[in-house]
């Protein structure tokens, strides 16, 4: 009994923190999703599943789900591929490589707000650097943040750039943890660079890749800051991703019940995606 009490006391700080910042908000969100609320968040009428039915019959919410999955499809593969490419290059033992490692990882030190303002200038329709390049080649300018065809792509490009630092650093750490004797043995056998990459580097890096892919997917579903600064969910709701839709429903429309229902839907989507990742992706993970 004494050992049990000691164990509980050791866990008490974690239990309190999780209860205040995780369990209570989760339970409160589920509770609010079954009610209509006042502007101050106070519940008024119990409506059962009506909030869920309403959001799934709302064209705006359905568009936000579509845009969210497209955004994940745009950002996750490219972030992993580019990050892996940069990590493999930066893992080479050549003179001055430390400088490039610092440059590749530098986006980790830039806040979402600062990065978004930087890209806001690049995407500017008249003085933006990207449109200036198009003008130099005699091409028409693009409304990167105002054209429904390009807005989500522009947000995706911004997000990939912002997430590259973290992805690169984790993958580089994974590459440097691979035992060098594996490459030495392959060299003795006369294996080529791409054979070693396919047969040694990728399999031995698979635990790190599994972690990075899982985290990147979750982060993509939770994207908010760059959307709020660059497009505010427009144009025509093409960049109105789920998290921004929740924010707008709660703090612009003051419909906390509907926003809570959307938050539960987002939680279920992320949970299902994570479970699928563990069920399917972990089979291909090679642990040393």
PDB file of C-alpha atoms in Angstrom:
ATOM      1  CA  UNK A   1       0.000   0.000   0.000  1.00  0.00           C
ATOM      2  CA  UNK A   2       2.821   2.388   0.868  1.00  0.00           C
ATOM      3  CA  UNK A   3       4.546   1.706  -2.457  1.00  0.00           C
ATOM      4  CA  UNK A   4       1.255   2.428  -4.262  1.00  0.00           C
ATOM      5  CA  UNK A   5       0.890   5.761  -2.450  1.00  0.00           C
ATOM      6  CA  UNK A   6       4.496   6.644  -3.289  1.00  0.00           C
ATOM      7  CA  UNK A   7       3.868   5.805  -6.935  1.00  0.00           C
ATOM      8  CA  UNK A   8       0.771   8.007  -7.007  1.00  0.00           C
ATOM      9  CA  UNK A   9       2.704  10.868  -5.386  1.00  0.00           C
ATOM     10  CA  UNK A  10       5.431  10.596  -8.025  1.00  0.00           C
ATOM     11  CA  UNK A  11       2.790  10.649 -10.769  1.00  0.00           C
ATOM     12  CA  UNK A  12       0.710  13.398  -9.152  1.00  0.00           C
ATOM     13  CA  UNK A  13       2.357  16.359 -10.989  1.00  0.00           C
ATOM     14  CA  UNK A  14       1.815  14.641 -14.352  1.00  0.00           C
ATOM     15  CA  UNK A  15      -1.749  13.665 -13.423  1.00  0.00           C
ATOM     16  CA  UNK A  16      -2.570  17.264 -12.457  1.00  0.00           C
ATOM     17  CA  UNK A  17      -1.030  18.722 -15.625  1.00  0.00           C
ATOM     18  CA  UNK A  18      -2.749  16.206 -17.907  1.00  0.00           C
ATOM     19  CA  UNK A  19      -6.052  16.684 -16.103  1.00  0.00           C
ATOM     20  CA  UNK A  20      -5.963  20.483 -16.383  1.00  0.00           C
ATOM     21  CA  UNK A  21      -4.585  20.841 -19.913  1.00  0.00           C
ATOM     22  CA  UNK A  22      -5.765  17.628 -21.625  1.00  0.00           C
ATOM     23  CA  UNK A  23      -8.498  15.588 -19.946  1.00  0.00           C
ATOM     24  CA  UNK A  24     -10.748  18.447 -18.798  1.00  0.00           C
ATOM     25  CA  UNK A  25     -10.613  20.348 -22.147  1.00  0.00           C
ATOM     26  CA  UNK A  26     -11.342  17.083 -23.977  1.00  0.00           C
ATOM     27  CA  UNK A  27     -14.332  16.242 -21.794  1.00  0.00           C
ATOM     28  CA  UNK A  28     -15.562  19.850 -21.978  1.00  0.00           C
ATOM     29  CA  UNK A  29     -15.314  19.830 -25.774  1.00  0.00           C
ATOM     30  CA  UNK A  30     -17.325  16.601 -26.025  1.00  0.00           C
ATOM     31  CA  UNK A  31     -19.928  18.085 -23.663  1.00  0.00           C
ATOM     32  CA  UNK A  32     -20.237  21.351 -25.609  1.00  0.00           C
ATOM     33  CA  UNK A  33     -20.643  19.491 -28.917  1.00  0.00           C
ATOM     34  CA  UNK A  34     -24.127  18.368 -27.818  1.00  0.00           C
ATOM     35  CA  UNK A  35     -25.377  21.890 -26.958  1.00  0.00           C
ATOM     36  CA  UNK A  36     -26.170  25.263 -28.428  1.00  0.00           C
ATOM     37  CA  UNK A  37     -24.257  27.992 -26.636  1.00  0.00           C
ATOM     38  CA  UNK A  38     -24.351  31.692 -25.932  1.00  0.00           C
ATOM     39  CA  UNK A  39     -21.622  34.050 -27.136  1.00  0.00           C
ATOM     40  CA  UNK A  40     -19.792  33.631 -23.819  1.00  0.00           C
ATOM     41  CA  UNK A  41     -19.731  29.830 -24.175  1.00  0.00           C
ATOM     42  CA  UNK A  42     -22.542  29.123 -21.731  1.00  0.00           C
ATOM     43  CA  UNK A  43     -24.708  26.183 -22.796  1.00  0.00           C
ATOM     44  CA  UNK A  44     -28.385  26.821 -23.545  1.00  0.00           C
ATOM     45  CA  UNK A  45     -30.221  23.997 -25.348  1.00  0.00           C
ATOM     46  CA  UNK A  46     -29.301  20.315 -25.568  1.00  0.00           C
ATOM     47  CA  UNK A  47     -29.444  19.361 -29.253  1.00  0.00           C
ATOM     48  CA  UNK A  48     -27.919  15.896 -29.210  1.00  0.00           C
ATOM     49  CA  UNK A  49     -26.268  15.025 -32.506  1.00  0.00           C
ATOM     50  CA  UNK A  50     -27.708  18.020 -34.363  1.00  0.00           C
ATOM     51  CA  UNK A  51     -24.373  19.860 -34.347  1.00  0.00           C
ATOM     52  CA  UNK A  52     -22.705  16.874 -36.015  1.00  0.00           C
ATOM     53  CA  UNK A  53     -25.520  16.520 -38.545  1.00  0.00           C
ATOM     54  CA  UNK A  54     -25.376  20.230 -39.359  1.00  0.00           C
ATOM     55  CA  UNK A  55     -21.629  20.307 -39.975  1.00  0.00           C
ATOM     56  CA  UNK A  56     -21.757  17.242 -42.232  1.00  0.00           C
ATOM     57  CA  UNK A  57     -24.510  18.860 -44.292  1.00  0.00           C
ATOM     58  CA  UNK A  58     -22.617  22.162 -44.476  1.00  0.00           C
ATOM     59  CA  UNK A  59     -20.828  22.769 -47.824  1.00  0.00           C
ATOM     60  CA  UNK A  60     -18.264  24.950 -46.047  1.00  0.00           C
ATOM     61  CA  UNK A  61     -17.306  22.204 -43.590  1.00  0.00           C
ATOM     62  CA  UNK A  62     -17.174  19.555 -46.313  1.00  0.00           C
ATOM     63  CA  UNK A  63     -14.945  21.877 -48.330  1.00  0.00           C
ATOM     64  CA  UNK A  64     -12.673  22.296 -45.296  1.00  0.00           C
ATOM     65  CA  UNK A  65     -12.315  18.510 -44.971  1.00  0.00           C
ATOM     66  CA  UNK A  66     -11.469  18.217 -48.667  1.00  0.00           C
ATOM     67  CA  UNK A  67      -8.959  21.068 -48.452  1.00  0.00           C
ATOM     68  CA  UNK A  68      -7.384  19.563 -45.322  1.00  0.00           C
ATOM     69  CA  UNK A  69      -6.758  16.182 -46.941  1.00  0.00           C
ATOM     70  CA  UNK A  70      -5.425  17.851 -50.092  1.00  0.00           C
ATOM     71  CA  UNK A  71      -3.127  19.958 -47.934  1.00  0.00           C
ATOM     72  CA  UNK A  72      -1.829  16.864 -46.138  1.00  0.00           C
ATOM     73  CA  UNK A  73      -1.285  15.176 -49.508  1.00  0.00           C
ATOM     74  CA  UNK A  74       0.653  18.200 -50.777  1.00  0.00           C
ATOM     75  CA  UNK A  75       2.855  18.779 -47.740  1.00  0.00           C
ATOM     76  CA  UNK A  76       3.700  15.457 -46.079  1.00  0.00           C
ATOM     77  CA  UNK A  77       5.364  13.546 -48.978  1.00  0.00           C
ATOM     78  CA  UNK A  78       7.326  16.561 -50.222  1.00  0.00           C
ATOM     79  CA  UNK A  79       8.485  17.517 -46.728  1.00  0.00           C
ATOM     80  CA  UNK A  80       9.776  13.989 -46.101  1.00  0.00           C
ATOM     81  CA  UNK A  81      11.398  13.602 -49.532  1.00  0.00           C
ATOM     82  CA  UNK A  82      13.121  17.007 -49.523  1.00  0.00           C
ATOM     83  CA  UNK A  83      14.153  16.623 -45.863  1.00  0.00           C
ATOM     84  CA  UNK A  84      15.623  13.170 -46.566  1.00  0.00           C
ATOM     85  CA  UNK A  85      17.469  14.455 -49.639  1.00  0.00           C
ATOM     86  CA  UNK A  86      19.009  17.334 -47.672  1.00  0.00           C
ATOM     87  CA  UNK A  87      19.885  15.039 -44.751  1.00  0.00           C
ATOM     88  CA  UNK A  88      21.679  12.572 -47.040  1.00  0.00           C
ATOM     89  CA  UNK A  89      23.652  15.420 -48.618  1.00  0.00           C
ATOM     90  CA  UNK A  90      24.492  16.956 -45.227  1.00  0.00           C
ATOM     91  CA  UNK A  91      25.615  13.572 -43.876  1.00  0.00           C
ATOM     92  CA  UNK A  92      28.526  13.484 -46.317  1.00  0.00           C
ATOM     93  CA  UNK A  93      31.904  14.149 -44.718  1.00  0.00           C
ATOM     94  CA  UNK A  94      33.142  17.068 -46.779  1.00  0.00           C
ATOM     95  CA  UNK A  95      34.741  20.337 -45.804  1.00  0.00           C
ATOM     96  CA  UNK A  96      32.343  23.123 -44.787  1.00  0.00           C
ATOM     97  CA  UNK A  97      29.305  20.842 -44.494  1.00  0.00           C
ATOM     98  CA  UNK A  98      28.548  22.291 -41.041  1.00  0.00           C
ATOM     99  CA  UNK A  99      27.568  25.588 -42.665  1.00  0.00           C
ATOM    100  CA  UNK A 100      25.003  23.880 -44.880  1.00  0.00           C
ATOM    101  CA  UNK A 101      23.646  21.861 -41.948  1.00  0.00           C
ATOM    102  CA  UNK A 102      23.040  25.126 -40.115  1.00  0.00           C
ATOM    103  CA  UNK A 103      21.301  26.660 -43.140  1.00  0.00           C
ATOM    104  CA  UNK A 104      19.069  23.620 -43.691  1.00  0.00           C
ATOM    105  CA  UNK A 105      18.026  23.519 -40.024  1.00  0.00           C
ATOM    106  CA  UNK A 106      17.598  27.298 -39.672  1.00  0.00           C
ATOM    107  CA  UNK A 107      13.840  27.315 -40.344  1.00  0.00           C
ATOM    108  CA  UNK A 108      13.365  25.721 -36.907  1.00  0.00           C
ATOM    109  CA  UNK A 109      14.357  29.023 -35.332  1.00  0.00           C
ATOM    110  CA  UNK A 110      11.827  31.116 -37.270  1.00  0.00           C
ATOM    111  CA  UNK A 111       8.373  31.659 -35.802  1.00  0.00           C
ATOM    112  CA  UNK A 112       5.243  30.927 -37.792  1.00  0.00           C
ATOM    113  CA  UNK A 113       4.321  34.621 -37.800  1.00  0.00           C
ATOM    114  CA  UNK A 114       7.718  35.768 -39.083  1.00  0.00           C
ATOM    115  CA  UNK A 115       7.851  33.062 -41.750  1.00  0.00           C
ATOM    116  CA  UNK A 116       4.319  33.862 -42.892  1.00  0.00           C
ATOM    117  CA  UNK A 117       5.095  37.569 -43.236  1.00  0.00           C
ATOM    118  CA  UNK A 118       8.199  36.675 -45.264  1.00  0.00           C
ATOM    119  CA  UNK A 119       6.142  34.505 -47.635  1.00  0.00           C
ATOM    120  CA  UNK A 120       3.395  37.129 -47.720  1.00  0.00           C
ATOM    121  CA  UNK A 121       5.908  39.426 -49.375  1.00  0.00           C
ATOM    122  CA  UNK A 122       7.075  36.720 -51.794  1.00  0.00           C
ATOM    123  CA  UNK A 123       3.462  36.010 -52.822  1.00  0.00           C
ATOM    124  CA  UNK A 124       2.522  39.695 -53.265  1.00  0.00           C
ATOM    125  CA  UNK A 125       0.689  40.076 -56.610  1.00  0.00           C
ATOM    126  CA  UNK A 126       2.667  43.114 -57.811  1.00  0.00           C
ATOM    127  CA  UNK A 127       5.954  43.476 -55.910  1.00  0.00           C
ATOM    128  CA  UNK A 128       6.343  39.842 -54.847  1.00  0.00           C
ATOM    129  CA  UNK A 129       9.587  38.125 -55.824  1.00  0.00           C
ATOM    130  CA  UNK A 130       7.829  35.131 -57.399  1.00  0.00           C
ATOM    131  CA  UNK A 131       5.731  37.280 -59.730  1.00  0.00           C
ATOM    132  CA  UNK A 132       8.751  39.430 -60.544  1.00  0.00           C
ATOM    133  CA  UNK A 133      10.486  36.288 -61.806  1.00  0.00           C
ATOM    134  CA  UNK A 134       7.448  35.410 -63.916  1.00  0.00           C
ATOM    135  CA  UNK A 135       7.431  38.922 -65.392  1.00  0.00           C
ATOM    136  CA  UNK A 136      11.128  38.593 -66.250  1.00  0.00           C
ATOM    137  CA  UNK A 137      10.285  35.539 -68.370  1.00  0.00           C
ATOM    138  CA  UNK A 138       7.290  37.265 -69.985  1.00  0.00           C
ATOM    139  CA  UNK A 139       4.704  35.240 -68.051  1.00  0.00           C
ATOM    140  CA  UNK A 140       1.492  36.534 -66.468  1.00  0.00           C
ATOM    141  CA  UNK A 141       1.449  37.183 -62.761  1.00  0.00           C
ATOM    142  CA  UNK A 142      -0.424  34.827 -60.442  1.00  0.00           C
ATOM    143  CA  UNK A 143      -2.642  35.749 -57.518  1.00  0.00           C
ATOM    144  CA  UNK A 144      -0.942  33.232 -55.258  1.00  0.00           C
ATOM    145  CA  UNK A 145      -3.149  34.004 -52.246  1.00  0.00           C
ATOM    146  CA  UNK A 146      -6.232  35.316 -54.056  1.00  0.00           C
ATOM    147  CA  UNK A 147      -6.721  32.703 -56.780  1.00  0.00           C
ATOM    148  CA  UNK A 148      -8.674  29.604 -55.610  1.00  0.00           C
ATOM    149  CA  UNK A 149      -6.467  27.434 -57.834  1.00  0.00           C
ATOM    150  CA  UNK A 150      -3.241  28.567 -56.175  1.00  0.00           C
ATOM    151  CA  UNK A 151      -4.061  29.559 -52.578  1.00  0.00           C
ATOM    152  CA  UNK A 152      -3.830  26.067 -51.069  1.00  0.00           C
ATOM    153  CA  UNK A 153      -0.664  25.337 -53.033  1.00  0.00           C
ATOM    154  CA  UNK A 154       0.880  28.581 -51.769  1.00  0.00           C
ATOM    155  CA  UNK A 155       0.041  27.640 -48.176  1.00  0.00           C
ATOM    156  CA  UNK A 156       1.493  24.164 -48.785  1.00  0.00           C
ATOM    157  CA  UNK A 157       4.760  25.614 -50.124  1.00  0.00           C
ATOM    158  CA  UNK A 158       5.034  27.870 -47.076  1.00  0.00           C
ATOM    159  CA  UNK A 159       4.382  24.966 -44.715  1.00  0.00           C
ATOM    160  CA  UNK A 160       6.915  22.679 -46.411  1.00  0.00           C
ATOM    161  CA  UNK A 161       9.579  25.368 -46.079  1.00  0.00           C
ATOM    162  CA  UNK A 162       8.712  25.950 -42.422  1.00  0.00           C
ATOM    163  CA  UNK A 163       8.773  22.232 -41.503  1.00  0.00           C
ATOM    164  CA  UNK A 164      11.945  21.319 -43.392  1.00  0.00           C
ATOM    165  CA  UNK A 165      14.275  22.317 -40.554  1.00  0.00           C
ATOM    166  CA  UNK A 166      12.729  19.909 -38.038  1.00  0.00           C
ATOM    167  CA  UNK A 167      12.432  17.072 -40.568  1.00  0.00           C
ATOM    168  CA  UNK A 168      15.995  17.555 -41.785  1.00  0.00           C
ATOM    169  CA  UNK A 169      17.465  17.609 -38.270  1.00  0.00           C
ATOM    170  CA  UNK A 170      15.673  14.448 -37.117  1.00  0.00           C
ATOM    171  CA  UNK A 171      16.587  12.540 -40.285  1.00  0.00           C
ATOM    172  CA  UNK A 172      20.198  13.703 -40.077  1.00  0.00           C
ATOM    173  CA  UNK A 173      20.370  12.412 -36.513  1.00  0.00           C
ATOM    174  CA  UNK A 174      18.961   9.089 -37.699  1.00  0.00           C
ATOM    175  CA  UNK A 175      21.547   8.855 -40.490  1.00  0.00           C
ATOM    176  CA  UNK A 176      24.416   9.558 -38.110  1.00  0.00           C
ATOM    177  CA  UNK A 177      23.248   6.782 -35.769  1.00  0.00           C
ATOM    178  CA  UNK A 178      23.687   4.093 -38.464  1.00  0.00           C
ATOM    179  CA  UNK A 179      26.771   1.967 -37.732  1.00  0.00           C
ATOM    180  CA  UNK A 180      29.560   2.731 -40.173  1.00  0.00           C
ATOM    181  CA  UNK A 181      30.684  -0.923 -40.307  1.00  0.00           C
ATOM    182  CA  UNK A 182      27.646  -1.687 -42.467  1.00  0.00           C
ATOM    183  CA  UNK A 183      28.907   0.688 -45.136  1.00  0.00           C
ATOM    184  CA  UNK A 184      32.466  -0.601 -44.746  1.00  0.00           C
ATOM    185  CA  UNK A 185      31.294  -4.167 -45.317  1.00  0.00           C
ATOM    186  CA  UNK A 186      29.292  -3.065 -48.364  1.00  0.00           C
ATOM    187  CA  UNK A 187      32.340  -1.247 -49.754  1.00  0.00           C
ATOM    188  CA  UNK A 188      34.424  -4.376 -49.404  1.00  0.00           C
ATOM    189  CA  UNK A 189      31.762  -6.270 -51.396  1.00  0.00           C
ATOM    190  CA  UNK A 190      31.918  -3.588 -54.088  1.00  0.00           C
ATOM    191  CA  UNK A 191      28.400  -2.196 -53.515  1.00  0.00           C
ATOM    192  CA  UNK A 192      27.521   1.037 -55.309  1.00  0.00           C
ATOM    193  CA  UNK A 193      26.171   4.237 -53.747  1.00  0.00           C
ATOM    194  CA  UNK A 194      22.531   3.685 -54.675  1.00  0.00           C
ATOM    195  CA  UNK A 195      22.644   0.026 -53.648  1.00  0.00           C
ATOM    196  CA  UNK A 196      23.860   1.084 -50.184  1.00  0.00           C
ATOM    197  CA  UNK A 197      21.183   3.767 -50.077  1.00  0.00           C
ATOM    198  CA  UNK A 198      18.441   1.256 -50.907  1.00  0.00           C
ATOM    199  CA  UNK A 199      19.690  -1.702 -48.881  1.00  0.00           C
ATOM    200  CA  UNK A 200      21.336  -0.059 -45.866  1.00  0.00           C
ATOM    201  CA  UNK A 201      20.422   3.604 -45.406  1.00  0.00           C
ATOM    202  CA  UNK A 202      16.644   3.463 -45.922  1.00  0.00           C
ATOM    203  CA  UNK A 203      16.042   0.222 -43.935  1.00  0.00           C
ATOM    204  CA  UNK A 204      18.212   1.374 -41.023  1.00  0.00           C
ATOM    205  CA  UNK A 205      16.581   4.814 -41.118  1.00  0.00           C
ATOM    206  CA  UNK A 206      13.047   3.374 -41.136  1.00  0.00           C
ATOM    207  CA  UNK A 207      12.356   3.946 -37.371  1.00  0.00           C
ATOM    208  CA  UNK A 208      13.272   7.614 -37.776  1.00  0.00           C
ATOM    209  CA  UNK A 209      11.231   7.878 -40.978  1.00  0.00           C
ATOM    210  CA  UNK A 210       8.264   6.294 -39.218  1.00  0.00           C
ATOM    211  CA  UNK A 211       8.459   8.875 -36.418  1.00  0.00           C
ATOM    212  CA  UNK A 212       8.910  11.816 -38.800  1.00  0.00           C
ATOM    213  CA  UNK A 213       6.029  10.745 -41.068  1.00  0.00           C
ATOM    214  CA  UNK A 214       3.665  10.313 -38.091  1.00  0.00           C
ATOM    215  CA  UNK A 215       4.544  13.696 -36.579  1.00  0.00           C
ATOM    216  CA  UNK A 216       4.399  15.471 -39.957  1.00  0.00           C
ATOM    217  CA  UNK A 217       0.921  14.082 -40.690  1.00  0.00           C
ATOM    218  CA  UNK A 218      -0.377  15.213 -37.290  1.00  0.00           C
ATOM    219  CA  UNK A 219       1.188  18.670 -37.688  1.00  0.00           C
ATOM    220  CA  UNK A 220      -0.307  19.019 -41.176  1.00  0.00           C
ATOM    221  CA  UNK A 221      -3.808  18.368 -39.839  1.00  0.00           C
ATOM    222  CA  UNK A 222      -3.228  20.971 -37.100  1.00  0.00           C
ATOM    223  CA  UNK A 223      -1.944  23.775 -39.357  1.00  0.00           C
ATOM    224  CA  UNK A 224      -3.301  27.182 -38.381  1.00  0.00           C
ATOM    225  CA  UNK A 225      -0.883  30.134 -38.088  1.00  0.00           C
ATOM    226  CA  UNK A 226       0.142  30.571 -41.721  1.00  0.00           C
ATOM    227  CA  UNK A 227      -3.476  30.300 -42.873  1.00  0.00           C
ATOM    228  CA  UNK A 228      -4.594  32.979 -40.438  1.00  0.00           C
ATOM    229  CA  UNK A 229      -1.897  35.371 -41.642  1.00  0.00           C
ATOM    230  CA  UNK A 230      -1.843  34.622 -45.372  1.00  0.00           C
ATOM    231  CA  UNK A 231      -5.404  33.841 -46.489  1.00  0.00           C
ATOM    232  CA  UNK A 232      -7.820  33.761 -43.517  1.00  0.00           C
ATOM    233  CA  UNK A 233      -9.342  30.643 -45.059  1.00  0.00           C
ATOM    234  CA  UNK A 234      -9.991  32.185 -48.482  1.00  0.00           C
ATOM    235  CA  UNK A 235     -10.466  32.580 -51.306  1.00  0.00           C
ATOM    236  CA  UNK A 236     -13.820  30.805 -51.524  1.00  0.00           C
ATOM    237  CA  UNK A 237     -12.861  28.692 -48.482  1.00  0.00           C
ATOM    238  CA  UNK A 238     -10.244  26.794 -50.499  1.00  0.00           C
ATOM    239  CA  UNK A 239      -7.662  27.203 -47.705  1.00  0.00           C
ATOM    240  CA  UNK A 240     -10.154  26.941 -44.856  1.00  0.00           C
ATOM    241  CA  UNK A 241      -8.538  23.934 -43.187  1.00  0.00           C
ATOM    242  CA  UNK A 242     -10.215  22.192 -40.258  1.00  0.00           C
ATOM    243  CA  UNK A 243      -8.343  23.940 -37.457  1.00  0.00           C
ATOM    244  CA  UNK A 244      -9.015  27.356 -38.957  1.00  0.00           C
ATOM    245  CA  UNK A 245     -12.656  26.378 -39.516  1.00  0.00           C
ATOM    246  CA  UNK A 246     -12.907  25.489 -35.813  1.00  0.00           C
ATOM    247  CA  UNK A 247     -11.310  28.785 -34.833  1.00  0.00           C
ATOM    248  CA  UNK A 248     -13.615  30.814 -37.080  1.00  0.00           C
ATOM    249  CA  UNK A 249     -16.732  28.984 -35.913  1.00  0.00           C
ATOM    250  CA  UNK A 250     -15.838  29.476 -32.238  1.00  0.00           C
ATOM    251  CA  UNK A 251     -14.257  32.931 -32.075  1.00  0.00           C
ATOM    252  CA  UNK A 252     -15.841  34.695 -35.069  1.00  0.00           C
ATOM    253  CA  UNK A 253     -19.327  33.165 -35.188  1.00  0.00           C
ATOM    254  CA  UNK A 254     -19.392  32.331 -31.438  1.00  0.00           C
ATOM    255  CA  UNK A 255     -20.933  28.922 -32.148  1.00  0.00           C
ATOM    256  CA  UNK A 256     -18.974  26.939 -29.597  1.00  0.00           C
ATOM    257  CA  UNK A 257     -21.199  23.869 -29.884  1.00  0.00           C
ATOM    258  CA  UNK A 258     -20.628  23.565 -33.614  1.00  0.00           C
ATOM    259  CA  UNK A 259     -16.919  24.324 -33.198  1.00  0.00           C
ATOM    260  CA  UNK A 260     -16.645  21.617 -30.543  1.00  0.00           C
ATOM    261  CA  UNK A 261     -18.298  19.113 -32.888  1.00  0.00           C
ATOM    262  CA  UNK A 262     -15.751  20.005 -35.570  1.00  0.00           C
ATOM    263  CA  UNK A 263     -12.933  19.602 -33.037  1.00  0.00           C
ATOM    264  CA  UNK A 264     -14.162  16.096 -32.160  1.00  0.00           C
ATOM    265  CA  UNK A 265     -14.290  15.200 -35.856  1.00  0.00           C
ATOM    266  CA  UNK A 266     -10.713  16.451 -36.281  1.00  0.00           C
ATOM    267  CA  UNK A 267      -9.622  14.435 -33.241  1.00  0.00           C
ATOM    268  CA  UNK A 268     -11.184  11.277 -34.693  1.00  0.00           C
ATOM    269  CA  UNK A 269      -9.543  11.862 -38.090  1.00  0.00           C
ATOM    270  CA  UNK A 270      -6.090  12.322 -36.530  1.00  0.00           C
ATOM    271  CA  UNK A 271      -6.652   9.299 -34.265  1.00  0.00           C
ATOM    272  CA  UNK A 272      -7.649   7.084 -37.207  1.00  0.00           C
ATOM    273  CA  UNK A 273      -4.719   8.316 -39.319  1.00  0.00           C
ATOM    274  CA  UNK A 274      -2.289   7.645 -36.460  1.00  0.00           C
ATOM    275  CA  UNK A 275      -3.685   4.142 -35.845  1.00  0.00           C
ATOM    276  CA  UNK A 276      -3.433   3.333 -39.552  1.00  0.00           C
ATOM    277  CA  UNK A 277       0.122   4.631 -39.568  1.00  0.00           C
ATOM    278  CA  UNK A 278       1.039   2.339 -36.664  1.00  0.00           C
ATOM    279  CA  UNK A 279      -0.815  -0.656 -38.118  1.00  0.00           C
ATOM    280  CA  UNK A 280       0.477  -0.360 -41.682  1.00  0.00           C
ATOM    281  CA  UNK A 281       3.636   1.718 -41.495  1.00  0.00           C
ATOM    282  CA  UNK A 282       5.285  -0.023 -38.537  1.00  0.00           C
ATOM    283  CA  UNK A 283       5.361  -3.322 -40.439  1.00  0.00           C
ATOM    284  CA  UNK A 284       8.055  -1.871 -42.681  1.00  0.00           C
ATOM    285  CA  UNK A 285      10.131  -0.523 -39.811  1.00  0.00           C
ATOM    286  CA  UNK A 286      13.454  -2.293 -39.336  1.00  0.00           C
ATOM    287  CA  UNK A 287      14.736  -2.065 -35.759  1.00  0.00           C
ATOM    288  CA  UNK A 288      18.380  -2.773 -35.056  1.00  0.00           C
TER     289      UNK A 288
END
